[in-house]
Coordinates of C-alpha atoms in Angstrom, one line a residue:
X38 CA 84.8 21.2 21.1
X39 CA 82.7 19.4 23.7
X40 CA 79.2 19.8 23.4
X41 CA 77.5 19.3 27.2
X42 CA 73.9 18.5 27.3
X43 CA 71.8 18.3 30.1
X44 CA 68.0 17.6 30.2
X45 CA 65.3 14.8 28.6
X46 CA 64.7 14.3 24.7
X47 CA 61.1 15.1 23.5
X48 CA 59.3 12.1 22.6
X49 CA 58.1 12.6 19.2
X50 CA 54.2 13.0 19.0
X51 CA 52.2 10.6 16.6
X52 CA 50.9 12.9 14.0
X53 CA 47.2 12.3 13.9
X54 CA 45.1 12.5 17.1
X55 CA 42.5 9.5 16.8
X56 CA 39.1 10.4 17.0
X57 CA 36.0 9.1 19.1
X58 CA 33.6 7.1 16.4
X59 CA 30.6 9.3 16.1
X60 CA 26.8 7.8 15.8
X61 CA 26.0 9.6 12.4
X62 CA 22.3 11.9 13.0
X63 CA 20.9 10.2 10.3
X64 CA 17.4 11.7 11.1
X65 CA 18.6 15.3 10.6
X66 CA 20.9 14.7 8.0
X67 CA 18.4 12.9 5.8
X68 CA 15.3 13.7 7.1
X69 CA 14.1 10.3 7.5
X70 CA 11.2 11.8 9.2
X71 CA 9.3 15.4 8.5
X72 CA 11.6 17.8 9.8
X73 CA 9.6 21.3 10.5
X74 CA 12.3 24.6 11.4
X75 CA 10.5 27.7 12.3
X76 CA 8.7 26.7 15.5
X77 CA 8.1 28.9 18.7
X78 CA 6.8 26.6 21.9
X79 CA 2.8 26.5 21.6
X80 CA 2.9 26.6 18.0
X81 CA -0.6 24.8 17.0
X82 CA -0.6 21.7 14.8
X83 CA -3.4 20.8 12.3
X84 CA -5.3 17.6 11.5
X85 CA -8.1 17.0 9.4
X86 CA -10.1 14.3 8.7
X87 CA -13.2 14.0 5.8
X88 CA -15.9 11.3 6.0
X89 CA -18.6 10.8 3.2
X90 CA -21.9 9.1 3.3
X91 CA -23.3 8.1 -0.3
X92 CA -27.0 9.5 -1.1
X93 CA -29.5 8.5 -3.6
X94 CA -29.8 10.6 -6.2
X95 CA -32.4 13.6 -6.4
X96 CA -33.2 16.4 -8.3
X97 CA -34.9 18.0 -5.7
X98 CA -32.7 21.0 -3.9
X99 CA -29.6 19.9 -1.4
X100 CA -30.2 20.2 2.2
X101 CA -28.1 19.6 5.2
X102 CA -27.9 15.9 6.1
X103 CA -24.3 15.9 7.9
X104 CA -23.8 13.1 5.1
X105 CA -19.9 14.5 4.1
X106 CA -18.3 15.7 7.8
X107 CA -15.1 17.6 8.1
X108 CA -13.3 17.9 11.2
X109 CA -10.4 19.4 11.9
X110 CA -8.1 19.9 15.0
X111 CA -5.3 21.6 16.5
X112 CA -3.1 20.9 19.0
X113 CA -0.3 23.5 20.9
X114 CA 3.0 22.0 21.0
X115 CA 5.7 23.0 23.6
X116 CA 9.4 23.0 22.3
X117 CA 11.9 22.4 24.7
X118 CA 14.8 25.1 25.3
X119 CA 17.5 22.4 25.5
X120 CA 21.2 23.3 26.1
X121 CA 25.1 21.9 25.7
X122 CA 27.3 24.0 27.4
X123 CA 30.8 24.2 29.8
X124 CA 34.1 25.8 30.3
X125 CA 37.2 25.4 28.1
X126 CA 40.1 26.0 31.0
X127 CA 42.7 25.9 27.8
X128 CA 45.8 25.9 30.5
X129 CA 45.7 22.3 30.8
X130 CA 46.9 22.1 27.7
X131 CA 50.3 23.8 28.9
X132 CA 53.0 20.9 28.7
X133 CA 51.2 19.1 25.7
X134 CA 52.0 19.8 21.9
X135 CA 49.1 21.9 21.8
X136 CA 51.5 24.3 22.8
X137 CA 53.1 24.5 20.7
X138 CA 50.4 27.0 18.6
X139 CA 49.7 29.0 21.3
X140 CA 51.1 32.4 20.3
X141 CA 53.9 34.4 22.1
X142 CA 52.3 35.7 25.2
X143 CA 50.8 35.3 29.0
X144 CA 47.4 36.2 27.8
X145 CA 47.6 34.1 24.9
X146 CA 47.0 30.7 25.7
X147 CA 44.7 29.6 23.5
X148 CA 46.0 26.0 20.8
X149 CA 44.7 26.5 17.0
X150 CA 45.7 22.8 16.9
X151 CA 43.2 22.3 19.6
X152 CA 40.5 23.6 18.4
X153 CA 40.4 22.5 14.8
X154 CA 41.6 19.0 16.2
X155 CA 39.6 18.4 19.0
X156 CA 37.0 21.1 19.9
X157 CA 35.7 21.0 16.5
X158 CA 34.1 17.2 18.0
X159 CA 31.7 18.8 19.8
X160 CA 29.3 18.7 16.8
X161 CA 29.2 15.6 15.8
X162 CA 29.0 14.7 19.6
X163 CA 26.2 16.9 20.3
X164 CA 24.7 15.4 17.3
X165 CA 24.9 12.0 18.2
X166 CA 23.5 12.4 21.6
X167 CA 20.8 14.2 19.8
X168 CA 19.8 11.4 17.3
X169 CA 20.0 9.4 20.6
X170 CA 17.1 11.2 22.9
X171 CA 14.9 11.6 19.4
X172 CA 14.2 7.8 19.2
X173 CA 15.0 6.6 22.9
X174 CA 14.0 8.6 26.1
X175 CA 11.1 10.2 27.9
X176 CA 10.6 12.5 30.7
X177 CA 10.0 12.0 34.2
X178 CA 6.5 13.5 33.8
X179 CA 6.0 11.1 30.6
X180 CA 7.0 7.8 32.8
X181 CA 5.2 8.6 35.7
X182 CA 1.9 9.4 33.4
X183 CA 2.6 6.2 31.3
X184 CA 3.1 4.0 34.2
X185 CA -0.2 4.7 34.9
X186 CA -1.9 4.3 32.1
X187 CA -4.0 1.5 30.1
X188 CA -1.7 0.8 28.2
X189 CA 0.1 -3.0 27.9
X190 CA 2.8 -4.2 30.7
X191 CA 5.5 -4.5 28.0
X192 CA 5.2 -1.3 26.5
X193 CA 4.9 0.5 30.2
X194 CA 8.3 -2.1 31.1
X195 CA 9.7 -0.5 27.8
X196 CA 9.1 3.1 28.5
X197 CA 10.7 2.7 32.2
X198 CA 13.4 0.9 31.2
X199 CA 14.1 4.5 29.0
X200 CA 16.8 7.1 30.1
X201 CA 15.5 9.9 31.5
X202 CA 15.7 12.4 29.0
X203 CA 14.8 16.4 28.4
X204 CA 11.9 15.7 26.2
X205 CA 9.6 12.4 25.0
X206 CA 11.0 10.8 22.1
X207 CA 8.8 10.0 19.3
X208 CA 8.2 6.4 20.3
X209 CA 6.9 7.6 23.2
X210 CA 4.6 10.3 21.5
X211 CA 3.6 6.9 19.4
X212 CA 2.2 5.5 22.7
X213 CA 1.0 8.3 24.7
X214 CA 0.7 12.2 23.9
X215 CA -2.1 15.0 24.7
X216 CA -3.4 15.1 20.6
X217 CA -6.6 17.1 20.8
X218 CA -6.6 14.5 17.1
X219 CA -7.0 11.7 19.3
X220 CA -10.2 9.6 19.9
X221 CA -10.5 10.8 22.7
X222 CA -8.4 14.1 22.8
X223 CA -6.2 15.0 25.3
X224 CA -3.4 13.8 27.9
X225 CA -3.7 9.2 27.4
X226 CA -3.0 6.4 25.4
X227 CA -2.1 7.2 21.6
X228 CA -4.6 5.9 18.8
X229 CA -1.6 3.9 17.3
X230 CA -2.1 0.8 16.5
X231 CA -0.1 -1.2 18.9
X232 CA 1.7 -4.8 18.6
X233 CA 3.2 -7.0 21.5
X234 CA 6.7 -8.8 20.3
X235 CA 9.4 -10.6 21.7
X236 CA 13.2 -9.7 22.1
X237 CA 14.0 -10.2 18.4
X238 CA 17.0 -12.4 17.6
X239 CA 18.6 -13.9 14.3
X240 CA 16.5 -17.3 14.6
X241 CA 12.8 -14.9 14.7
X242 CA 13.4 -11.6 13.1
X243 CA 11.7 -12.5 9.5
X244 CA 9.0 -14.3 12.2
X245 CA 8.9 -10.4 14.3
X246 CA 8.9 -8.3 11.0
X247 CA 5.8 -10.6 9.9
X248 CA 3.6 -9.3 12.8
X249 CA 4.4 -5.6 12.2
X250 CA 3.4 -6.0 8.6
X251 CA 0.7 -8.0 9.1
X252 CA -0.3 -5.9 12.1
X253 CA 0.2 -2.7 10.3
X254 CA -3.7 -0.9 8.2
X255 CA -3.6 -2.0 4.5
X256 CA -4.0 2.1 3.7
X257 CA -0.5 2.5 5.1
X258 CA 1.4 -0.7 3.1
X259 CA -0.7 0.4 -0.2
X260 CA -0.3 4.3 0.1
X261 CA -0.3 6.1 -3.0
X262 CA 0.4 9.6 -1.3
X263 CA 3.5 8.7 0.3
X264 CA 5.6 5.6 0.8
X265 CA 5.4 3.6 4.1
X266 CA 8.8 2.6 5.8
X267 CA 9.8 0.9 8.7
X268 CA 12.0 2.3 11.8
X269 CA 14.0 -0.2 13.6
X270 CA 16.9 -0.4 15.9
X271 CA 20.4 0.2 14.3
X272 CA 21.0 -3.6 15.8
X273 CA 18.9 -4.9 13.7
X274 CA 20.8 -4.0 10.5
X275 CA 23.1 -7.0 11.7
X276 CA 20.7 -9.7 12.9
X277 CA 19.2 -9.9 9.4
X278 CA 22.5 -9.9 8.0
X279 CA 23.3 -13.1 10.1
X280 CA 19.0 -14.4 9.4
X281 CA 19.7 -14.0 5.2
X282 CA 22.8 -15.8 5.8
X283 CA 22.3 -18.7 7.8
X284 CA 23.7 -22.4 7.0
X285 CA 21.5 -25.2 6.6
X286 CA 18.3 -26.4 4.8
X287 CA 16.6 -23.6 6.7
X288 CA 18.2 -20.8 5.0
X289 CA 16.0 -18.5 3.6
X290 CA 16.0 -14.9 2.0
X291 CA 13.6 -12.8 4.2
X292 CA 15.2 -9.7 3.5
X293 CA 16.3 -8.1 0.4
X294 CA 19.6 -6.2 0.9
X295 CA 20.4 -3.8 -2.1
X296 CA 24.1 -2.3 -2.5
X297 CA 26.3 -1.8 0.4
X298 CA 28.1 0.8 2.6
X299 CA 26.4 4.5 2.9
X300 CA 24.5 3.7 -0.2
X301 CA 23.3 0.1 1.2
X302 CA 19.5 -0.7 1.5
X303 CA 17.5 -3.3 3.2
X304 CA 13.9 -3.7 2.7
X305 CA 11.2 -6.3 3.8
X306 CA 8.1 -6.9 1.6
X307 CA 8.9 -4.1 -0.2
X308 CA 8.6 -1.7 3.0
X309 CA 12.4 0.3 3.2
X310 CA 13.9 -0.4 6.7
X311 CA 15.7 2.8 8.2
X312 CA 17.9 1.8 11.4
X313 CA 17.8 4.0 13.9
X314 CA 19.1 3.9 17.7
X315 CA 15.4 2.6 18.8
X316 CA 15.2 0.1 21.9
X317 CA 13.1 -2.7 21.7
X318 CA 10.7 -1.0 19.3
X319 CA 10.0 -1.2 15.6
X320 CA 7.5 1.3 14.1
X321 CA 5.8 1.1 10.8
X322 CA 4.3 3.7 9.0
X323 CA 4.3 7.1 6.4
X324 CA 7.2 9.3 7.7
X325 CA 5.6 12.3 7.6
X326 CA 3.5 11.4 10.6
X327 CA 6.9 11.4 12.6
X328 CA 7.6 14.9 13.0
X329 CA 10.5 16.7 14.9
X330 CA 9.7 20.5 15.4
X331 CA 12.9 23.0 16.0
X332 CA 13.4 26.3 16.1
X333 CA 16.2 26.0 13.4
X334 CA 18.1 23.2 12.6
X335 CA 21.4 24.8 11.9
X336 CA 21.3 25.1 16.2
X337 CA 22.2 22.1 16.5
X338 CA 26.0 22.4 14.9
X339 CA 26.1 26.4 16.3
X340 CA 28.8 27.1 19.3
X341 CA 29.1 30.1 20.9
X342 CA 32.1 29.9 21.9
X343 CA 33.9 33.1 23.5
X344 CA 36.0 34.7 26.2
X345 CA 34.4 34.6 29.7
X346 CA 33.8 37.9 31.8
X347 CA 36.0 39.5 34.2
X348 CA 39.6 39.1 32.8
X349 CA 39.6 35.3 33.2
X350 CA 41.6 33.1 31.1
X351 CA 38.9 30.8 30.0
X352 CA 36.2 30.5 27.4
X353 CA 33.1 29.5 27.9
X354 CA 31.3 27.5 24.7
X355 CA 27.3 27.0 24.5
X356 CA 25.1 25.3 21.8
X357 CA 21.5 26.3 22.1
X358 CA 18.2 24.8 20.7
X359 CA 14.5 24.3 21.0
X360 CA 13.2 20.9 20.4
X361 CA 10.0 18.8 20.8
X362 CA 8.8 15.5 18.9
X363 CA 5.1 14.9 17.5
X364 CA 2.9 12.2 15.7
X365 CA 0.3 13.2 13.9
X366 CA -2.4 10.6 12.1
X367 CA -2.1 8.6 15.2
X368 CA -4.1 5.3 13.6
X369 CA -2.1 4.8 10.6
X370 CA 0.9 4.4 12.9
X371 CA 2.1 0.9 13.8
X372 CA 4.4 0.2 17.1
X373 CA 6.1 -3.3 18.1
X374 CA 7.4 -3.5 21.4

């Protein structure tokens, strides 16, 4: 018999759904830098520092001569409450394959495929644009105070030209911040120790490095208590790449590149160079005076994701954290800019 058929054929759907490329957060998935869970805003943070004068010696009895002097500080840190959140309307998906795994159903409506295929990128997303605001960005408050501040026209040009951003990043704490550690303690101009550079290209990065080494205290390069490293923007990883490989009689090997791939390193004068997405700033110095304070680090990949009120067909989903960025040892810290 006959067989009458009326209607459009279903194109067939391309099994994988291709992914956005994710900036990997590199800072909280190797703590590059001291990573401190367990903080509530105004939590206090400790310095100390020791100085010792030396003394003839005496047998007679010890008196107070203010010849060994202890000091030690605290400052109160305020954590940011910092949100990602919106509304999942799921019947846009109606018409699409995700369809398809929506079970039987008016109320039903929500796509399995979906979720694991595409909702489950909200992670890594929120992750990325976390890395992000860590080493590039200050607050409005921050610019406004830094704009008027001593410090040089290029690093004032480079903290305007930041996005606006939720909370300072820790180049910014490297250049300004309210350490009661400081100096002179309070709101102003960090103690780092502060370098003037150039916009660094393959032709003068080996020449750019030179001055934050050089520039950088001889306790810092020749730590026995912890190992200095160098931050620097993630473009960098290709300019010296293009530097160590240039043609011609001025070729030279200014950087030493070990392995490759995830378990690649690059290091200059023996000082390990992590790539990070910085802007126009390199800093040099122990990692542990980086620090990020959080509430809980697992709250940045936690969604709440759940049914909103009232009978209505959507979900809601909201990730939740608490966040600030701190230097501590403010001298031993070296920033090009």
């Amino acid at each position: 018999m006959a067989i009458n058929y009326s209607g459009g054929k279903k194109n067939p759907d391309l099994e994988n759904i291709q992914a956005e490329l994710y900036a990997d957060s590199v800072t909280f998935r190797d703590r590059t830098i001291d990573i401190i869970e367990g903080f509530k805003s105004g939590t206090d943070v400790y310095e100390s520092k020791t100085s010792v004068a030396m003394q003839d010696g005496s047998t007679d009895a010890v008196t107070a001569t203010g010849d060994i002097n202890m000091q030690v500080q605290k400052s109160a840190v305020a954590l940011k409450s910092i949100q990602y959140s919106d509304v999942i309307d799921d019947a846009v998906l109606f018409g699409t394959r995700f369809e398809k795994s929506m079970s039987a159903g008016a109320f039903n409506q929500v796509s399995d495929e979906f979720d694991k295929k595409v909702l489950i990128q909200i992670a890594p997303a929120i992750g990325e644009d976390l890395e992000s605001k860590l080493w590039n960005g200050a607050t409005t408050a921050t610019k406004t105070a830094v704009a008027a501040s001593t410090l040089s026209a290029s690093f004032k040009a480079t903290v305007a030209a930041m996005p606006v951003t939720l909370f300072d990043s820790i180049p910014v704490r490297a250049l300004y911040n309210d350490s009661n550690s400081k100096v002179v303690a309070g709101a102003g101009v960090a103690d780092s120790v502060k370098i003037t550079g150039t916009t660094i290209t393959s032709a003068n990065i080996a020449a750019e490095y030179s001055k934050l080494y050089a520039g950088s205290p001889d306790k810092v390069i020749n730590a026995t208590t912890g190992t200095a490293k160098i931050f620097a923007p993630l473009a960098h990883r290709q300019l010296i790449k293009i530097a160590n490989n240039a043609v011609g009689a001025a070729q030279q090997v200014n950087f030493l590149v070990e392995g490759s791939g995830v378990s690649e390193k690059i290091s200059y004068n023996g000082i390990e160079i992590e790539f990070h997405p910085l802007v126009s700033i390199m800093i040099l110095t122990l990692p542990e005076y980086l620090k990020v304070l959080v509430d809980l680090v697992g709250d940045m990949s936690y969604l709440e994701i759940d049914k909103m009120a009232n009978g209505a067909q959507k979900r809601y989903i909201k990730n939740k954290q608490s966040i600030a960025t701190w230097v501590t040892n403010q001298r031993y810290i070296t920033i090009y800019g």
